[in-house]
Amino acid sequence: MKKYGVNELRQMFLDFMESKGHLVMKSFSLVPQGDKSLLLINAGMAPLKPYFTGAEIPPRTRVTTCQKCIRTGDIENVGKTARHGTFFEMLGNFSFGDYFKREAIHWSWEFLTDVVGLDANRLYPSVYLDDDEAFDIWNKEVGIPAERIFRFGKEDNFWEHGAGPCGPCSEIYYDRGEKYGCGKPGCTVGCDCDRYMEVWNNVFTQFENDGNGNYTTLKQKNIDTGMGLERLAVIVQDVDSIFDVDTICALRNLVCQISGKEYEKNYNDDVSIRLITDHIRSATFMISDGIMPTNEGRGYVLRRLIRRAARHGRLLGIKGTFLAKLSEEVINGSKAGYPELEEKKDFIFNVLTNEENQFNKTIDQGLRILTDMEDKMTAAGEKTLSGDDAFKLYDTYGFPLDLTKEILEEKGYGIDEEGFQKAMEEQRVKARTAREVTNYMGADATVYDDIDVNITTEFVGYEHLECESDITVLTTETEIVSSLMEGQKGTVFVKETPFYATMGGQDGDCGVIETANGKFVVEDTIKLRGGKFGHVGHMESGMISTGDKVSLKVNEQARRDTEKNHSATHLLQKALKTVLGSHVEQKGSLVTPDRLRFDFAHFQAMTPEEIEATETLVNKEIQAALPVVTTVMDVEEAKKSGAMALFGEKYDQKVRVVSMGDFSKELCGGTHVKNTSSIMLFKIVSEAGVAAGVRRIEALTGNGVINYYKKQEEMLHAAARALKAQPSEVSEKIAHLQAEVKTLQSENDSLKSKLAQGSLGNVIDQVVEVKGIKLLAAKVDGVDMNGLRDLGDQLKEKLGEGVVVLAAVNGGKVNLLAMATDGAQKAGAHAGNLIKGVAAIVGGGGGGRPNMAQAGGKNPEKAQEAVEAVAGLLEQQLQ
C-alpha cells in the first residue's frame, strides 16, 4: 500500500467524489454563518444545515467538501495524549434527497479499497442494531461475511442532535494490527484501545425527531458522510498518531528544533510539543478566517489557544516569540488545500506575534503573583486557590482560567471555579458566550422560515432605481398574510427589486412600493436565505395584496449618498494599506447615507500624521476623477487579478470586482459611484480602538463634510463671541486667559496658605508628646483638601519627627488629614489607622497609607472633639 501524504489524500477523495457526480465545494469559514448554536464550525455537515433541512436549495443535490473544523471540548487533554487535538479536517460527501444507503456504502468501500488501497480483510463495517437494510447491503452486495459486520446501539450508531433530522449510522473500522492493541483476549471492533480505528462514518438521515423521542420518516432522505483526514493519514502512513503524519510531523519536528528538545524522551516535554503543534494549527486557520484574539466568544477560544502555546513554549525553554515561525510551517503544509493561508500570511504572523508579545509582558508578572499566592496557600495549609485570586490573574494579567488551572494542577493545587465565575459576574466582565437558544438551524426562528424555499428575488438595482414587479409573499411581524392594510407593519417580497438589501456593511435601501390602491413605505431591505429580499416597513395608506403588480422606487438621495460613502471606503482601505502597511485588513464596515465606519486590523493608535496622510491620499484619488468600473468574473480569476477579498467571506463562483482606476480593486457586491469625483470630499472625524488589534475610523463624504465644517465654523464663532474676539484671535485670547488664570491661582494658593497658618496661631505651642513622639493636632477653618495637604507638609517640616493631624471645617463638612514621619512609624504610628478612628467621631470615613491618610466627615460641630481624641488614639498605637 502506498503511503499517501495528507495533501494527496485530500485531493484523491475530492476527485473520487467528483467522479461520482458530486460538486466539489471549498471549505466554509470556521465562523458559522447565520448559526448561533455554534461558536466555531465543528463538523463537515455544520455549514450545510440549510440544505439538509430544505431551508435553502443546494447548488447541486450531491456535494463534497474537505471542511476545516475546530473542537475544544477536550482541550484539557490536548498534549497529554497523542489522540487529542483541537483542529482537524473532515472529508465529506453529502446527498440532499438524491442517493441513499446503497450508493453511500458502495462508494465508501470503493474509495478505501480500490483508490487508497487499504486491505479489505482489515476493514470492518458496523451498522445500527435495527438497520437490516444497511446490514444486507454490506453482506449481500459488498460481500462482507455476517460475522465481520458489527451491530451497535444508539450510543455508537445513531446520529441525532435534539429535535430535527436524525438517523442511523454505518461506520467502517480498520484493524491496525496487534502492535496497537491492548493484548486482551476479547479485543475486537469497539474496544477502547488503538487497534481498531474508526475511519469512515456514513450517516443515513431518514427520520425527524420531534424533541420528545417520536420519530417520523423524512420525505427527503439525506446522506451525511464524515471521515477525518488526519485519521485516514494515520492508517495509510501506518504511524502511531496524528502527530506522526507527514505535515503534522514536519511541524512537530520544527517545535523540537526551535526548543532544542527531542520527541519521546521526556513525557512533560512531549505534552508541550504536542500541545504547541496542535494549537498553532488551530490558531493559524482561525486567524485566516478573520478571528481576532479577544476576551469573549470565538476570539477568547483563539486567545486561549495562542496563550497556552506561548506558555508551553516557555516550559520548553524557548526564548522570545516563536509562533509566527511555526505558523509559516502550517501554511507551507496546508496551502495546497487552503490557498487563503498563503494570501493572509503576513496578517496571520502579525496577529500571532502581537498577541504573544502582549502575553509575554504580563506573564512574568502574573507568574510572580501566582507564586506568592501559592506560598500563602502553603503557609495556610490550603490546596485550593480562591476564586477572587484566580479572577485577579485573569483580569489583571490576562491568565485564562484554564491556564491558571493547568499551572496549579502541575503542583497539586485546585481552583475555586465557582468563586471565579462569581467574581466575573460581579465585575461585569464575564466573557459573553455567543451561543444562544435557537432552533435546529442555529438561527432565531422567524416568520420568514415558513416562506416557500423556491421563492427568490432578482436584484436589478445596479442599473435601475425604479421598476415594476409582482408581489410574491406578504408577512406581518408574526405570520404570512394575503394582504397588508393601512397602519400595519410587515414585509413585502417581489419577483424583482431595485432595492439593495443590507449586505457587506452597506445599509439596505429605503423608499416606497405603490399600487393604485396602496402605498407601502420601505424602511429597510434585508436579504434572507435562498436569495430572498424582504422590504420591511409599514402601510402608509390603502391596501396591497399578494399577486398585485407594484411599482418600486428607491429613495434616490439616500442611495447616492450611500454610494459616495461606500466608494470612499474602498479608497480608504487602500490608503490605509499604503500608509500603515500591508497587514491592514478590513474587520468590518458600515456604510449609510450619513457616514462611513471602517474597522481594520492594526496594532496601535494612528498618529495625527498618519491620519492626515491617509485623508490626503483619499482626497487625491477623489480629485483624480478615477472611473469606477464593475466587472463580473470567476472568483479565482478575480483573486489572480489582484482584487482584494474580505477575510472569512464565502464568495459565489461569479463575483463583482469594483476597480477605481489603478488605485483600488476589490471584490464587492455593493453599489458605487460612477467616478470618484462624485464623492467630492473625504474627512476622517475619529480614530479609536474597538478591540485588541482592531481600530475604527469614522468618516464623512460630500455634503456630509460641508455640513461638518459648517458646524465647526458655528462653534468657532460662538467661542469668539464668548471671548469678545474675532475668530482669528481666538487662540491668542485663550493663551492670555490661561496665563491670567495661572497668576490668579498662584496668588489665591498663597493667600489660602497664609490664612491657614494665621488661623493656627503659634503652632509650636500646640505640640504635645505622646510616649516620646511629638504630636501636633489642630483645627483650622476654611481650608480645602489641597490647602490642608500643603499646610500638613509645612508643619511636618517644622516638627522634624512626629505626627501631624489636622481637621478643617469647610462649607458644612470636615476634611481630615494625618501624616506620620519615618521615626514615628517605626515607633508604631500609622496615619491610615489613626484617621479611621478620628473620622468616626465626625461621622465619616477614610483611610490611607502608614505615612499619609485623609478622610471626610459630615459633623463639623464635632471637629474639636475629634482633634482632642487624637492623643489617646496615638497612645494606643504606640503601646
Short mmCIF file of N, CA, C and O in Angstrom, two decimals, residues 147-198:
data_model
loop_
_atom_site.label_atom_id
_atom_site.label_comp_id
_atom_site.label_asym_id
_atom_site.label_seq_id
_atom_site.Cartn_x
_atom_site.Cartn_y
_atom_site.Cartn_z
N GLU A 147 -20.27 -12.34 10.11
CA GLU A 147 -19.56 -12.26 11.41
C GLU A 147 -18.59 -11.08 11.47
O GLU A 147 -18.08 -10.73 12.53
N ARG A 148 -18.33 -10.44 10.29
CA ARG A 148 -17.43 -9.27 10.29
C ARG A 148 -18.19 -7.95 10.25
O ARG A 148 -17.60 -6.89 10.14
N ILE A 149 -19.54 -8.03 10.35
CA ILE A 149 -20.35 -6.81 10.41
C ILE A 149 -20.87 -6.68 11.84
O ILE A 149 -21.52 -7.60 12.35
N PHE A 150 -20.58 -5.56 12.49
CA PHE A 150 -20.94 -5.39 13.90
C PHE A 150 -22.20 -4.52 14.04
O PHE A 150 -22.32 -3.50 13.38
N ARG A 151 -23.13 -5.01 14.88
CA ARG A 151 -24.34 -4.22 15.15
C ARG A 151 -24.17 -3.51 16.50
O ARG A 151 -23.93 -4.17 17.51
N PHE A 152 -24.28 -2.17 16.49
CA PHE A 152 -24.13 -1.40 17.73
C PHE A 152 -25.40 -0.61 18.03
O PHE A 152 -26.22 -0.36 17.15
N GLY A 153 -25.54 -0.21 19.30
CA GLY A 153 -26.75 0.51 19.75
C GLY A 153 -26.72 1.99 19.42
O GLY A 153 -25.86 2.49 18.70
N LYS A 154 -27.71 2.68 20.02
CA LYS A 154 -27.92 4.11 19.71
C LYS A 154 -26.69 4.96 20.02
O LYS A 154 -26.36 5.88 19.27
N GLU A 155 -26.03 4.66 21.11
CA GLU A 155 -24.89 5.49 21.55
C GLU A 155 -23.82 5.57 20.47
O GLU A 155 -23.22 6.62 20.23
N ASP A 156 -23.55 4.45 19.81
CA ASP A 156 -22.48 4.41 18.82
C ASP A 156 -22.96 4.66 17.39
O ASP A 156 -22.26 5.28 16.60
N ASN A 157 -24.13 4.13 17.05
CA ASN A 157 -24.51 4.12 15.63
C ASN A 157 -25.85 4.76 15.31
O ASN A 157 -26.58 4.30 14.44
N PHE A 158 -26.16 5.85 16.02
CA PHE A 158 -27.36 6.61 15.67
C PHE A 158 -27.05 8.07 15.91
O PHE A 158 -26.67 8.47 17.01
N TRP A 159 -27.16 8.89 14.85
CA TRP A 159 -26.81 10.30 14.98
C TRP A 159 -28.05 11.14 15.20
O TRP A 159 -28.99 11.10 14.42
N GLU A 160 -28.07 11.90 16.31
CA GLU A 160 -29.14 12.87 16.48
C GLU A 160 -28.65 14.01 17.37
O GLU A 160 -27.71 13.86 18.15
N HIS A 161 -29.32 15.17 17.21
CA HIS A 161 -28.90 16.38 17.92
C HIS A 161 -30.18 17.08 18.37
O HIS A 161 -30.64 18.01 17.75
N GLY A 162 -30.80 16.55 19.45
CA GLY A 162 -32.07 17.11 19.92
C GLY A 162 -33.14 16.95 18.87
O GLY A 162 -33.19 15.96 18.14
N ALA A 163 -34.00 17.97 18.76
CA ALA A 163 -35.05 17.93 17.74
C ALA A 163 -34.44 18.19 16.38
O ALA A 163 -33.45 18.90 16.25
N GLY A 164 -35.01 17.57 15.33
CA GLY A 164 -34.50 17.81 13.99
C GLY A 164 -34.18 16.52 13.26
O GLY A 164 -34.45 15.41 13.76
N PRO A 165 -33.59 16.61 12.07
CA PRO A 165 -33.26 15.41 11.29
C PRO A 165 -32.27 14.51 12.03
O PRO A 165 -31.39 15.00 12.74
N CYS A 166 -32.41 13.21 11.87
CA CYS A 166 -31.51 12.26 12.54
C CYS A 166 -31.57 10.93 11.79
O CYS A 166 -32.34 10.77 10.85
N GLY A 167 -30.75 9.99 12.22
CA GLY A 167 -30.80 8.68 11.56
C GLY A 167 -29.68 7.75 11.97
O GLY A 167 -28.75 8.15 12.68
N PRO A 168 -29.75 6.49 11.52
CA PRO A 168 -28.73 5.50 11.87
C PRO A 168 -27.42 5.76 11.12
O PRO A 168 -27.40 6.46 10.10
N CYS A 169 -26.33 5.18 11.64
CA CYS A 169 -25.02 5.33 11.00
C CYS A 169 -24.48 3.95 10.63
O CYS A 169 -24.87 2.93 11.21
N SER A 170 -23.51 4.00 9.71
CA SER A 170 -22.73 2.79 9.42
C SER A 170 -21.28 3.23 9.38
O SER A 170 -20.90 4.05 8.55
N GLU A 171 -20.49 2.70 10.31
CA GLU A 171 -19.08 3.10 10.40
C GLU A 171 -18.19 2.01 9.81
O GLU A 171 -18.58 0.84 9.76
N ILE A 172 -16.99 2.42 9.40
CA ILE A 172 -16.01 1.43 8.92
C ILE A 172 -14.76 1.55 9.79
O ILE A 172 -14.22 2.65 9.96
N TYR A 173 -14.35 0.39 10.35
CA TYR A 173 -13.16 0.35 11.22
C TYR A 173 -12.02 -0.34 10.47
O TYR A 173 -12.24 -1.21 9.63
N TYR A 174 -10.80 0.05 10.82
CA TYR A 174 -9.61 -0.56 10.20
C TYR A 174 -8.77 -1.20 11.30
O TYR A 174 -8.49 -0.58 12.33
N ASP A 175 -8.38 -2.43 11.08
CA ASP A 175 -7.53 -3.15 12.04
C ASP A 175 -6.08 -2.77 11.79
O ASP A 175 -5.49 -3.14 10.77
N ARG A 176 -5.49 -2.01 12.73
CA ARG A 176 -4.12 -1.51 12.54
C ARG A 176 -3.08 -2.55 12.95
O ARG A 176 -1.88 -2.30 12.85
N GLY A 177 -3.53 -3.67 13.50
CA GLY A 177 -2.59 -4.73 13.86
C GLY A 177 -2.35 -4.83 15.35
O GLY A 177 -2.65 -3.91 16.12
N GLU A 178 -1.78 -5.97 15.76
CA GLU A 178 -1.58 -6.26 17.19
C GLU A 178 -0.71 -5.25 17.91
O GLU A 178 -0.88 -5.01 19.11
N LYS A 179 0.25 -4.65 17.19
CA LYS A 179 1.18 -3.73 17.87
C LYS A 179 0.45 -2.53 18.48
O LYS A 179 0.97 -1.86 19.38
N TYR A 180 -0.77 -2.22 17.97
CA TYR A 180 -1.53 -1.09 18.52
C TYR A 180 -2.58 -1.57 19.52
O TYR A 180 -3.34 -0.76 20.06
N GLY A 181 -2.66 -2.85 19.74
CA GLY A 181 -3.74 -3.41 20.57
C GLY A 181 -3.43 -3.42 22.05
O GLY A 181 -2.33 -3.11 22.50
N CYS A 182 -4.47 -3.84 22.82
CA CYS A 182 -4.33 -3.89 24.28
C CYS A 182 -3.88 -5.28 24.74
O CYS A 182 -3.51 -5.47 25.89
N GLY A 183 -3.96 -6.26 23.83
CA GLY A 183 -3.49 -7.61 24.17
C GLY A 183 -4.51 -8.44 24.92
O GLY A 183 -4.27 -9.59 25.25
N LYS A 184 -5.69 -7.87 25.23
CA LYS A 184 -6.71 -8.63 25.97
C LYS A 184 -7.35 -9.65 25.03
O LYS A 184 -7.51 -9.38 23.83
N PRO A 185 -7.79 -10.80 25.59
CA PRO A 185 -8.31 -11.86 24.73
C PRO A 185 -9.53 -11.45 23.89
O PRO A 185 -9.66 -11.83 22.75
N GLY A 186 -10.42 -10.63 24.43
CA GLY A 186 -11.66 -10.29 23.69
C GLY A 186 -11.53 -9.04 22.85
O GLY A 186 -12.54 -8.48 22.41
N CYS A 187 -10.32 -8.58 22.58
CA CYS A 187 -10.13 -7.30 21.85
C CYS A 187 -10.66 -7.42 20.43
O CYS A 187 -10.22 -8.27 19.65
N THR A 188 -11.64 -6.57 20.09
CA THR A 188 -12.21 -6.57 18.74
C THR A 188 -12.77 -5.19 18.45
O THR A 188 -12.54 -4.24 19.22
N VAL A 189 -13.50 -5.06 17.36
CA VAL A 189 -14.08 -3.76 16.99
C VAL A 189 -14.94 -3.23 18.14
O VAL A 189 -15.75 -3.97 18.70
N GLY A 190 -14.73 -1.95 18.49
CA GLY A 190 -15.48 -1.37 19.61
C GLY A 190 -14.64 -1.28 20.87
O GLY A 190 -15.02 -0.61 21.83
N CYS A 191 -13.47 -1.95 20.87
CA CYS A 191 -12.57 -1.89 22.04
C CYS A 191 -11.99 -0.48 22.14
O CYS A 191 -11.79 0.19 21.11
N ASP A 192 -11.68 -0.04 23.37
CA ASP A 192 -11.16 1.31 23.58
C ASP A 192 -9.71 1.49 23.15
O ASP A 192 -9.21 2.62 23.11
N CYS A 193 -9.03 0.42 22.87
CA CYS A 193 -7.60 0.55 22.53
C CYS A 193 -7.44 1.11 21.11
O CYS A 193 -8.41 1.36 20.41
N ASP A 194 -6.19 1.28 20.69
CA ASP A 194 -5.92 1.96 19.41
C ASP A 194 -5.83 1.01 18.21
O ASP A 194 -5.45 1.42 17.12
N ARG A 195 -6.17 -0.27 18.41
CA ARG A 195 -6.00 -1.23 17.32
C ARG A 195 -7.05 -1.03 16.21
O ARG A 195 -6.71 -0.92 15.04
N TYR A 196 -8.33 -0.98 16.60
CA TYR A 196 -9.41 -0.85 15.60
C TYR A 196 -9.82 0.62 15.53
O TYR A 196 -10.46 1.13 16.45
N MET A 197 -9.41 1.28 14.46
CA MET A 197 -9.67 2.72 14.36
C MET A 197 -10.83 2.99 13.41
O MET A 197 -10.86 2.49 12.30
N GLU A 198 -11.80 3.80 13.89
CA GLU A 198 -12.92 4.19 13.04
C GLU A 198 -12.40 5.16 11.98
O GLU A 198 -11.75 6.15 12.31
#
